[in-house]
PDB file of C-alpha atoms in Angstrom:
ATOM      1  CA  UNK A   1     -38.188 -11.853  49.181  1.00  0.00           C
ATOM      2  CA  UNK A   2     -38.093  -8.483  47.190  1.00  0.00           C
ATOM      3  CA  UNK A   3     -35.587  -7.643  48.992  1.00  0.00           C
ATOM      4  CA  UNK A   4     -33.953 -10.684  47.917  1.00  0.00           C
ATOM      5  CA  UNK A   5     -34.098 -10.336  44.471  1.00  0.00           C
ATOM      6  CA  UNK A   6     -33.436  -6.425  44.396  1.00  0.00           C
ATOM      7  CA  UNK A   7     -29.685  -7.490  45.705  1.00  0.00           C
ATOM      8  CA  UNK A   8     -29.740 -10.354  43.730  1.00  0.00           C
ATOM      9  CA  UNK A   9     -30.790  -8.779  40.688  1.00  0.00           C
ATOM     10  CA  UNK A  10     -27.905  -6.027  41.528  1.00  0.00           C
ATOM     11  CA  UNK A  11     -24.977  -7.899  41.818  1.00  0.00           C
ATOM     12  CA  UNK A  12     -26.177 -10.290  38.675  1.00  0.00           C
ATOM     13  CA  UNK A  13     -25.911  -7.217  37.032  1.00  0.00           C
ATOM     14  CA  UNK A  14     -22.662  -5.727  38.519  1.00  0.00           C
ATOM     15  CA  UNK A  15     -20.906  -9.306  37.539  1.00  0.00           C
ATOM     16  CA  UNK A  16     -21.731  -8.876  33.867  1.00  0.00           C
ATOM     17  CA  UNK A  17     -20.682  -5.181  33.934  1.00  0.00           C
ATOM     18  CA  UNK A  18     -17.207  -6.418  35.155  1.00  0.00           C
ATOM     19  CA  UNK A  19     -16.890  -9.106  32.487  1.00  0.00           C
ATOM     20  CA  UNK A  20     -17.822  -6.500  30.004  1.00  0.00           C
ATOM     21  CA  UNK A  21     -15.179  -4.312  31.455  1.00  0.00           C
ATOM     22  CA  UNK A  22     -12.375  -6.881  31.589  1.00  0.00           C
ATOM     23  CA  UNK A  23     -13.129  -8.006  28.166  1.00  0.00           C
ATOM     24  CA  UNK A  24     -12.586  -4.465  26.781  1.00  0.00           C
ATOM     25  CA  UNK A  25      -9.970  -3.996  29.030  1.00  0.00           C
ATOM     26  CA  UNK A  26      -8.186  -6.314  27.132  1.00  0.00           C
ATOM     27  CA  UNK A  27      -9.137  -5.466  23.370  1.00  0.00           C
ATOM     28  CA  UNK A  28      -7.617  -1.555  24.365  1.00  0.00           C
ATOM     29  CA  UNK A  29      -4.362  -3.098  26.045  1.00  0.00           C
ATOM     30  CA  UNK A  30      -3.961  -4.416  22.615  1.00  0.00           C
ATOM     31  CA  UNK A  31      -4.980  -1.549  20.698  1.00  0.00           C
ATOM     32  CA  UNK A  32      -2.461   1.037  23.297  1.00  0.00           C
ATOM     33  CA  UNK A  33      -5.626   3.297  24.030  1.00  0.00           C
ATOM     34  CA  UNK A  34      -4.317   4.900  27.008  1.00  0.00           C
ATOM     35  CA  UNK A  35      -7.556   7.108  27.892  1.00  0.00           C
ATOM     36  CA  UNK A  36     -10.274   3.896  27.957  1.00  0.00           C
ATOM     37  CA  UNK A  37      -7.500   2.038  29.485  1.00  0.00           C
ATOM     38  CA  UNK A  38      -7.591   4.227  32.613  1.00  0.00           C
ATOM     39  CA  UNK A  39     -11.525   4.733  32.457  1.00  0.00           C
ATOM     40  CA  UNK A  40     -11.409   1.276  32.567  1.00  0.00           C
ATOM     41  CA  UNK A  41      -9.778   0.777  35.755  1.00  0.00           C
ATOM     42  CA  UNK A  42     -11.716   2.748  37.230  1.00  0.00           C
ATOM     43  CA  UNK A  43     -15.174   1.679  36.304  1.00  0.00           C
ATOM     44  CA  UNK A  44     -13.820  -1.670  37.158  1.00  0.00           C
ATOM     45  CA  UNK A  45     -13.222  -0.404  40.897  1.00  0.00           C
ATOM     46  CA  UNK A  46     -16.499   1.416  41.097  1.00  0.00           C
ATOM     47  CA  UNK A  47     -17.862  -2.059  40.078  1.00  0.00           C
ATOM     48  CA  UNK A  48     -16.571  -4.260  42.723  1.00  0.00           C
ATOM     49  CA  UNK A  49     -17.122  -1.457  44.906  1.00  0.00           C
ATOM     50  CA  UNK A  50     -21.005  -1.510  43.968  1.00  0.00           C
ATOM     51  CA  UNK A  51     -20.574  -5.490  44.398  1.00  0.00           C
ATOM     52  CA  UNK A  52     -19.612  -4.945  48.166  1.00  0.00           C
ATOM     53  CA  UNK A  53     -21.620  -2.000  49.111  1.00  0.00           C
ATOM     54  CA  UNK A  54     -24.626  -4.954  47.828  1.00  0.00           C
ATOM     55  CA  UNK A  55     -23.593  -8.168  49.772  1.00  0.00           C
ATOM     56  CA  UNK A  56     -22.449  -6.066  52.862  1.00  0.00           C
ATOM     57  CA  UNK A  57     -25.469  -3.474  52.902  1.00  0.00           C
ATOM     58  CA  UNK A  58     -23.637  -0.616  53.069  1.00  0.00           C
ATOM     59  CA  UNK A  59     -26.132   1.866  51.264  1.00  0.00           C
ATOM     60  CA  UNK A  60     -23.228   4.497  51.277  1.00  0.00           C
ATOM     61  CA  UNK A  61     -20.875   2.490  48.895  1.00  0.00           C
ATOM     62  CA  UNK A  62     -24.182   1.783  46.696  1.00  0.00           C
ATOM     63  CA  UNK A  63     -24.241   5.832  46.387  1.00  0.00           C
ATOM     64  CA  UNK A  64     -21.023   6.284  45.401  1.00  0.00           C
ATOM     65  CA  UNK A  65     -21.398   3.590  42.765  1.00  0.00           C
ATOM     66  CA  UNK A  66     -24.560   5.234  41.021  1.00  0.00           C
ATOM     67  CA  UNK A  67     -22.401   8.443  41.231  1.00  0.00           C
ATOM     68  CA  UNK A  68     -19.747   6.653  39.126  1.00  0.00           C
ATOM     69  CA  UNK A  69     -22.012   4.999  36.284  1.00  0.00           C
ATOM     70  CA  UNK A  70     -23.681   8.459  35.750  1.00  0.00           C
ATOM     71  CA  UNK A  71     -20.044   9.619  34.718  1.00  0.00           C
ATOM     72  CA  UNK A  72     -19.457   5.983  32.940  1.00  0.00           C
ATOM     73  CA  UNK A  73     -22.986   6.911  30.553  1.00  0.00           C
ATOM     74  CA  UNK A  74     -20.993  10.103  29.550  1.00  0.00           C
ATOM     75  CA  UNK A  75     -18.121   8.873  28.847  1.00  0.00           C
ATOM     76  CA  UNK A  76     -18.860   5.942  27.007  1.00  0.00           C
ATOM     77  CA  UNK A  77     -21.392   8.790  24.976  1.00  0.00           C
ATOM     78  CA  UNK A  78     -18.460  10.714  23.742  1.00  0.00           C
ATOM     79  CA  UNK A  79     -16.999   7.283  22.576  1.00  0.00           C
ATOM     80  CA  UNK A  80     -20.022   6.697  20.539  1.00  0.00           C
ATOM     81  CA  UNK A  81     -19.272  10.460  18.972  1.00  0.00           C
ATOM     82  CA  UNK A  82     -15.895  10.085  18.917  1.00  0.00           C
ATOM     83  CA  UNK A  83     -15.659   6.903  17.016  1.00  0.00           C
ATOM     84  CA  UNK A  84     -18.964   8.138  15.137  1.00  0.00           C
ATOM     85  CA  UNK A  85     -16.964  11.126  14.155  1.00  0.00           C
ATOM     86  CA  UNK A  86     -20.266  13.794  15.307  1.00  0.00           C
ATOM     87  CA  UNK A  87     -19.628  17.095  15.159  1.00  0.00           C
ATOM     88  CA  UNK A  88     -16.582  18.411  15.004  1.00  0.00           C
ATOM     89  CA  UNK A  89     -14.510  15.212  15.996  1.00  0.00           C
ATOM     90  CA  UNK A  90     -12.234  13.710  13.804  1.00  0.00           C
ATOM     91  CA  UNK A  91     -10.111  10.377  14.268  1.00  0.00           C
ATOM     92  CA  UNK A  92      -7.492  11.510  11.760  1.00  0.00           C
ATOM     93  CA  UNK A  93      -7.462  14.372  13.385  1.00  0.00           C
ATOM     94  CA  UNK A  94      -7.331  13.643  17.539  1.00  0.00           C
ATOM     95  CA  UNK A  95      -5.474  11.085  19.120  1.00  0.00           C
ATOM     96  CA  UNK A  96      -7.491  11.995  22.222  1.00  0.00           C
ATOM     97  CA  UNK A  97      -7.662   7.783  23.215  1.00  0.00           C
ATOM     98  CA  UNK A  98      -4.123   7.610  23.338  1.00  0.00           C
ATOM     99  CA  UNK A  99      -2.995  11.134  25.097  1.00  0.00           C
ATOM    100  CA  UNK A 100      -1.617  12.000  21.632  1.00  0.00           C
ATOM    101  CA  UNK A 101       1.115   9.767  22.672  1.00  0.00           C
ATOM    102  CA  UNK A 102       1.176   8.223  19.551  1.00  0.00           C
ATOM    103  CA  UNK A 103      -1.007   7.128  16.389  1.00  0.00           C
ATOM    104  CA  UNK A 104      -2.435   4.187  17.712  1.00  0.00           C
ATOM    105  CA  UNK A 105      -6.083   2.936  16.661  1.00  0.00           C
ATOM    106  CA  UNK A 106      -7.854   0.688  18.053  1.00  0.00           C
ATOM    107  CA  UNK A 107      -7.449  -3.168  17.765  1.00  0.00           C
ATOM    108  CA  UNK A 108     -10.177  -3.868  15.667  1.00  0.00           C
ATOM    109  CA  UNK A 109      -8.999  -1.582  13.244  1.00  0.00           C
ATOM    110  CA  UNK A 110      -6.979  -4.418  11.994  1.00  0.00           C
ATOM    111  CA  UNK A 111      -8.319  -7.410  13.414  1.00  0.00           C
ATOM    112  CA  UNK A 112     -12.036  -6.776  13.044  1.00  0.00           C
ATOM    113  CA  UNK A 113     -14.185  -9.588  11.569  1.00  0.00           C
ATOM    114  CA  UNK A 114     -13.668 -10.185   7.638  1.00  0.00           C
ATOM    115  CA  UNK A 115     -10.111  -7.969   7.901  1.00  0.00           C
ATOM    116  CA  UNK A 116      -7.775  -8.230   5.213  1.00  0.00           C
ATOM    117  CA  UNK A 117      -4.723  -5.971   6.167  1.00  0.00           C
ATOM    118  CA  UNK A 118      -2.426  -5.290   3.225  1.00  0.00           C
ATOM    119  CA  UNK A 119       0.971  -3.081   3.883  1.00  0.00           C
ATOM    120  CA  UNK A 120       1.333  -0.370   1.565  1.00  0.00           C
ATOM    121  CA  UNK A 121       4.987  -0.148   0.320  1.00  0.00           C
ATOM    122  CA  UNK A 122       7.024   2.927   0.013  1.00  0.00           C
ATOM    123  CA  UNK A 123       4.392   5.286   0.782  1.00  0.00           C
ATOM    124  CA  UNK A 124       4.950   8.649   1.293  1.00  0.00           C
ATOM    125  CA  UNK A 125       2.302   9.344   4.128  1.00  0.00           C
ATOM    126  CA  UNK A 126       4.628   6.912   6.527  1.00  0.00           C
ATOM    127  CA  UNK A 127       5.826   8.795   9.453  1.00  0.00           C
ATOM    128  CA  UNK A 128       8.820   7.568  11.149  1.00  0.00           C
ATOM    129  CA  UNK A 129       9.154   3.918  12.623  1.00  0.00           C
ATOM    130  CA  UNK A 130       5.528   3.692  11.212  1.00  0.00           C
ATOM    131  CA  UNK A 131       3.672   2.006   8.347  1.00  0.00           C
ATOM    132  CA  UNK A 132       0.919   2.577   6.174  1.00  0.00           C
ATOM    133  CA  UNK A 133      -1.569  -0.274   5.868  1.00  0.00           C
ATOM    134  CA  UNK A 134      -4.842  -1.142   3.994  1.00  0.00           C
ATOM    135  CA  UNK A 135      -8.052  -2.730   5.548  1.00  0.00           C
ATOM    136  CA  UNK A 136     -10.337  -4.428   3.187  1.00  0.00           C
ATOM    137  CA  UNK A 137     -13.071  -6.698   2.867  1.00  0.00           C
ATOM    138  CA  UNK A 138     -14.392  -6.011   6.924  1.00  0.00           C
ATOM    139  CA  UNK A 139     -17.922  -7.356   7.865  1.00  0.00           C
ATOM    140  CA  UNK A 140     -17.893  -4.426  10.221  1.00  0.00           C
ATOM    141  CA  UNK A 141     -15.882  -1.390  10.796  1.00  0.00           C
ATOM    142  CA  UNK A 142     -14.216  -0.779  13.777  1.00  0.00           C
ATOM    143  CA  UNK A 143     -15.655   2.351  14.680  1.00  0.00           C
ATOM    144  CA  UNK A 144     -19.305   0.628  14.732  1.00  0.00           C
ATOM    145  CA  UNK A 145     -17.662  -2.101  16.799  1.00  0.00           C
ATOM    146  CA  UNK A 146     -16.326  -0.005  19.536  1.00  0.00           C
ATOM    147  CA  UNK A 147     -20.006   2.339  19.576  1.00  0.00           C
ATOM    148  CA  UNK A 148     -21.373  -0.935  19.690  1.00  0.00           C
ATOM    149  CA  UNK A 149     -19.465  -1.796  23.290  1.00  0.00           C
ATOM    150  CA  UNK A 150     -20.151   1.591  24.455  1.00  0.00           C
ATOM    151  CA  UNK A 151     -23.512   1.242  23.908  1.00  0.00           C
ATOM    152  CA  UNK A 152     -23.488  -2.241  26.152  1.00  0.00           C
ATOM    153  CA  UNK A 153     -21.905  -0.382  28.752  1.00  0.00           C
ATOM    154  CA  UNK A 154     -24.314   2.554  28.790  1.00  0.00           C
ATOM    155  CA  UNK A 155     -27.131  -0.352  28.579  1.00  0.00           C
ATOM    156  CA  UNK A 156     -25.838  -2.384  31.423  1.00  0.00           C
ATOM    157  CA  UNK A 157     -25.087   1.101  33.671  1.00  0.00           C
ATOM    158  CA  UNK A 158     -28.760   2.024  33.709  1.00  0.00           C
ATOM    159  CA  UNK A 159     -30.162  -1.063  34.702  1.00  0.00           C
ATOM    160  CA  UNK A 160     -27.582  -0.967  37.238  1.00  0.00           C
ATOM    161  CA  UNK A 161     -28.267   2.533  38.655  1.00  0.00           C
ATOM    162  CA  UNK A 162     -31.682   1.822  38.728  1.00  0.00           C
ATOM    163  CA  UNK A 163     -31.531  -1.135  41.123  1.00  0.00           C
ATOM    164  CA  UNK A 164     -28.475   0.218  43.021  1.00  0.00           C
ATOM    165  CA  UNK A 165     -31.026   3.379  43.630  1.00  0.00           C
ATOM    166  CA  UNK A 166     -33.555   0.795  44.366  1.00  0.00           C
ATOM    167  CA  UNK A 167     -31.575  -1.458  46.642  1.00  0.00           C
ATOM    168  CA  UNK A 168     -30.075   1.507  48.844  1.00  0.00           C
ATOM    169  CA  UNK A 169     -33.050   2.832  49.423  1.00  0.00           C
ATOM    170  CA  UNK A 170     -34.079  -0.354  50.925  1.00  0.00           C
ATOM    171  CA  UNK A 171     -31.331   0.046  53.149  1.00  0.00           C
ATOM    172  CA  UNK A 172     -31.802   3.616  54.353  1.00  0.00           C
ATOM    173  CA  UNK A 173     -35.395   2.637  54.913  1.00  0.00           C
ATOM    174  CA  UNK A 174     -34.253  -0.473  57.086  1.00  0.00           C
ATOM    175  CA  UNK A 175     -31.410   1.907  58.799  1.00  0.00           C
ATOM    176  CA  UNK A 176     -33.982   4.232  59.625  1.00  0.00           C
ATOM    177  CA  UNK A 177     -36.562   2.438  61.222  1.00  0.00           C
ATOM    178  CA  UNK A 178     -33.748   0.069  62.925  1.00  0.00           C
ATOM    179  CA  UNK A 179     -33.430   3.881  64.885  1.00  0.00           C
ATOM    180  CA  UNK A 180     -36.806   4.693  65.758  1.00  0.00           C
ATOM    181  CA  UNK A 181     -37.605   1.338  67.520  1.00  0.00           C
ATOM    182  CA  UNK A 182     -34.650   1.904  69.491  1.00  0.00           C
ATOM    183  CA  UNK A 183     -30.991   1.102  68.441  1.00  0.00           C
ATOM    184  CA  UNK A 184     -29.561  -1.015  71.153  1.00  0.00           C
ATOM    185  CA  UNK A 185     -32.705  -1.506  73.750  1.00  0.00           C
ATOM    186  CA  UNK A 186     -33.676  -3.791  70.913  1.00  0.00           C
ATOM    187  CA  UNK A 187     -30.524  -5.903  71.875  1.00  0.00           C
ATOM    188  CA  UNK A 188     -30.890  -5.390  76.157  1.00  0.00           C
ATOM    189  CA  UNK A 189     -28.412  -2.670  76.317  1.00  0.00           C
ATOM    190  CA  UNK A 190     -28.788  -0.952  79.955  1.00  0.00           C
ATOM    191  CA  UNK A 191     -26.814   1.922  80.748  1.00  0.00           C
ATOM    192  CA  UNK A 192     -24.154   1.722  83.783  1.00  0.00           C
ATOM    193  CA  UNK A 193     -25.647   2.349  86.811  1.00  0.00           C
ATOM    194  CA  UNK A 194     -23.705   5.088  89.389  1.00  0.00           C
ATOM    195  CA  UNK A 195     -22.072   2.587  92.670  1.00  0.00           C
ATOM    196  CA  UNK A 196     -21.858   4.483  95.886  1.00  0.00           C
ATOM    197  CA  UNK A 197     -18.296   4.087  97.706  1.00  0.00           C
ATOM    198  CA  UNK A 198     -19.597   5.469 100.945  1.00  0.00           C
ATOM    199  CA  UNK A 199     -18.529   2.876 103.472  1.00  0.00           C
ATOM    200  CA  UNK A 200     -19.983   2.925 106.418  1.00  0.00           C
ATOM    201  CA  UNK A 201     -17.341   3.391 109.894  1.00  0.00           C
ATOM    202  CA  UNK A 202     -18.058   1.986 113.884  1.00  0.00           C
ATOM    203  CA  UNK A 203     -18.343   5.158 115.858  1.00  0.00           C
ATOM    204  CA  UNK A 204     -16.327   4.915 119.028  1.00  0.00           C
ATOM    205  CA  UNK A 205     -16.942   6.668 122.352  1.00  0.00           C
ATOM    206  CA  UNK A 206     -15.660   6.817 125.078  1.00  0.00           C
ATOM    207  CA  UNK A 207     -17.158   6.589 128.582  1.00  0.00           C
TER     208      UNK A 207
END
């Protein structure tokens, strides 16, 4: 029964970290962040991975999985900084999101809650097949909204390392002692056993 609910528990959480994943997935397709795009895809993978590993006990895929979210925690804890602006990171400055492809922010720079966008005419700080806008009136900047979904992911990664920890120790425990009581003598496995082709011949003589 603990069992049970360990892989239960697991893959209850591994489905909500790849909703949360899709769903921001989406919101940096929109916004061209090239960078979260590709971490992304990856933690996405990892996911389903950790979803299989769980219904197919393989203990080895559950590893590899609790490798990954301990690299998804830092990386979604230099988006917090990043959009946070700590230390010496700047937004105006780095356009690390999009490979400094181009000057792309994210989508809820303009279409966070409350956003009133207004295009500023003729302005001189318009680079080339760009434009300069102004956001008003937001009930939430977008910086605060993307540390926000970081922080869900980093929330929903530890709860999920700890039971994928959890659940494949389970299974190392159960591979383990499925070895000392014997392997396959627990199914009636007998070893070939050695047939003699000595034949046996009349012996003949004569008188």
């Amino acid at each position: 029964m603990g069992k049970c609910s360990g892989r239960c528990t697991l893959v209850a959480f591994c489905c909500l970290q790849l909703v949360a994943a899709l769903e921001r997935q989406v919101f940096d397709f929109l916004g061209y962040q090239w960078a979260p795009i590709l971490a992304n895809f990856l933690h996405i993978m990892a996911v389903i991975l950790g979803i299989f590993g769980t219904v197919q006990y393989r203990s080895r895929y559950l590893i590899l999985y609790a490798a990954w979210l301990v690299l998804w925690v830092g990386w979604n804890a230099f988006i917090i900084c990043f959009y946070l602006e700590v230390g010496q990171l700047s937004q105006d400055r780095d356009f690390i999101m999009t490979f400094n492809t181009s000057l792309h922010r994210s989508w809820w720079m303009e279409n966070g809650p409350g956003c009133l966008v207004t295009p500023v005419l003729n302005s001189r700080l318009a680079l080339e097949d760009h434009h300069v806008i102004s956001v008003t009136g937001c009930l939430l900047d977008y910086p605060y909204i993307e540390a926000l979904s970081s922080a869900l992911q980093i929330f929903l990664a530890l709860f999920g390392f700890v039971f994928a920890c959890y659940v494949s120790k389970v299974f190392l425990e159960e591979e383990d002692s499925f070895d000392f009581i014997g392997g396959f003598d627990s199914y009636g496995y007998q070893a070939p056993q050695k047939t003699s082709h000595l034949q046996l011949q009349p012996l003949y003589t004569s008188g």
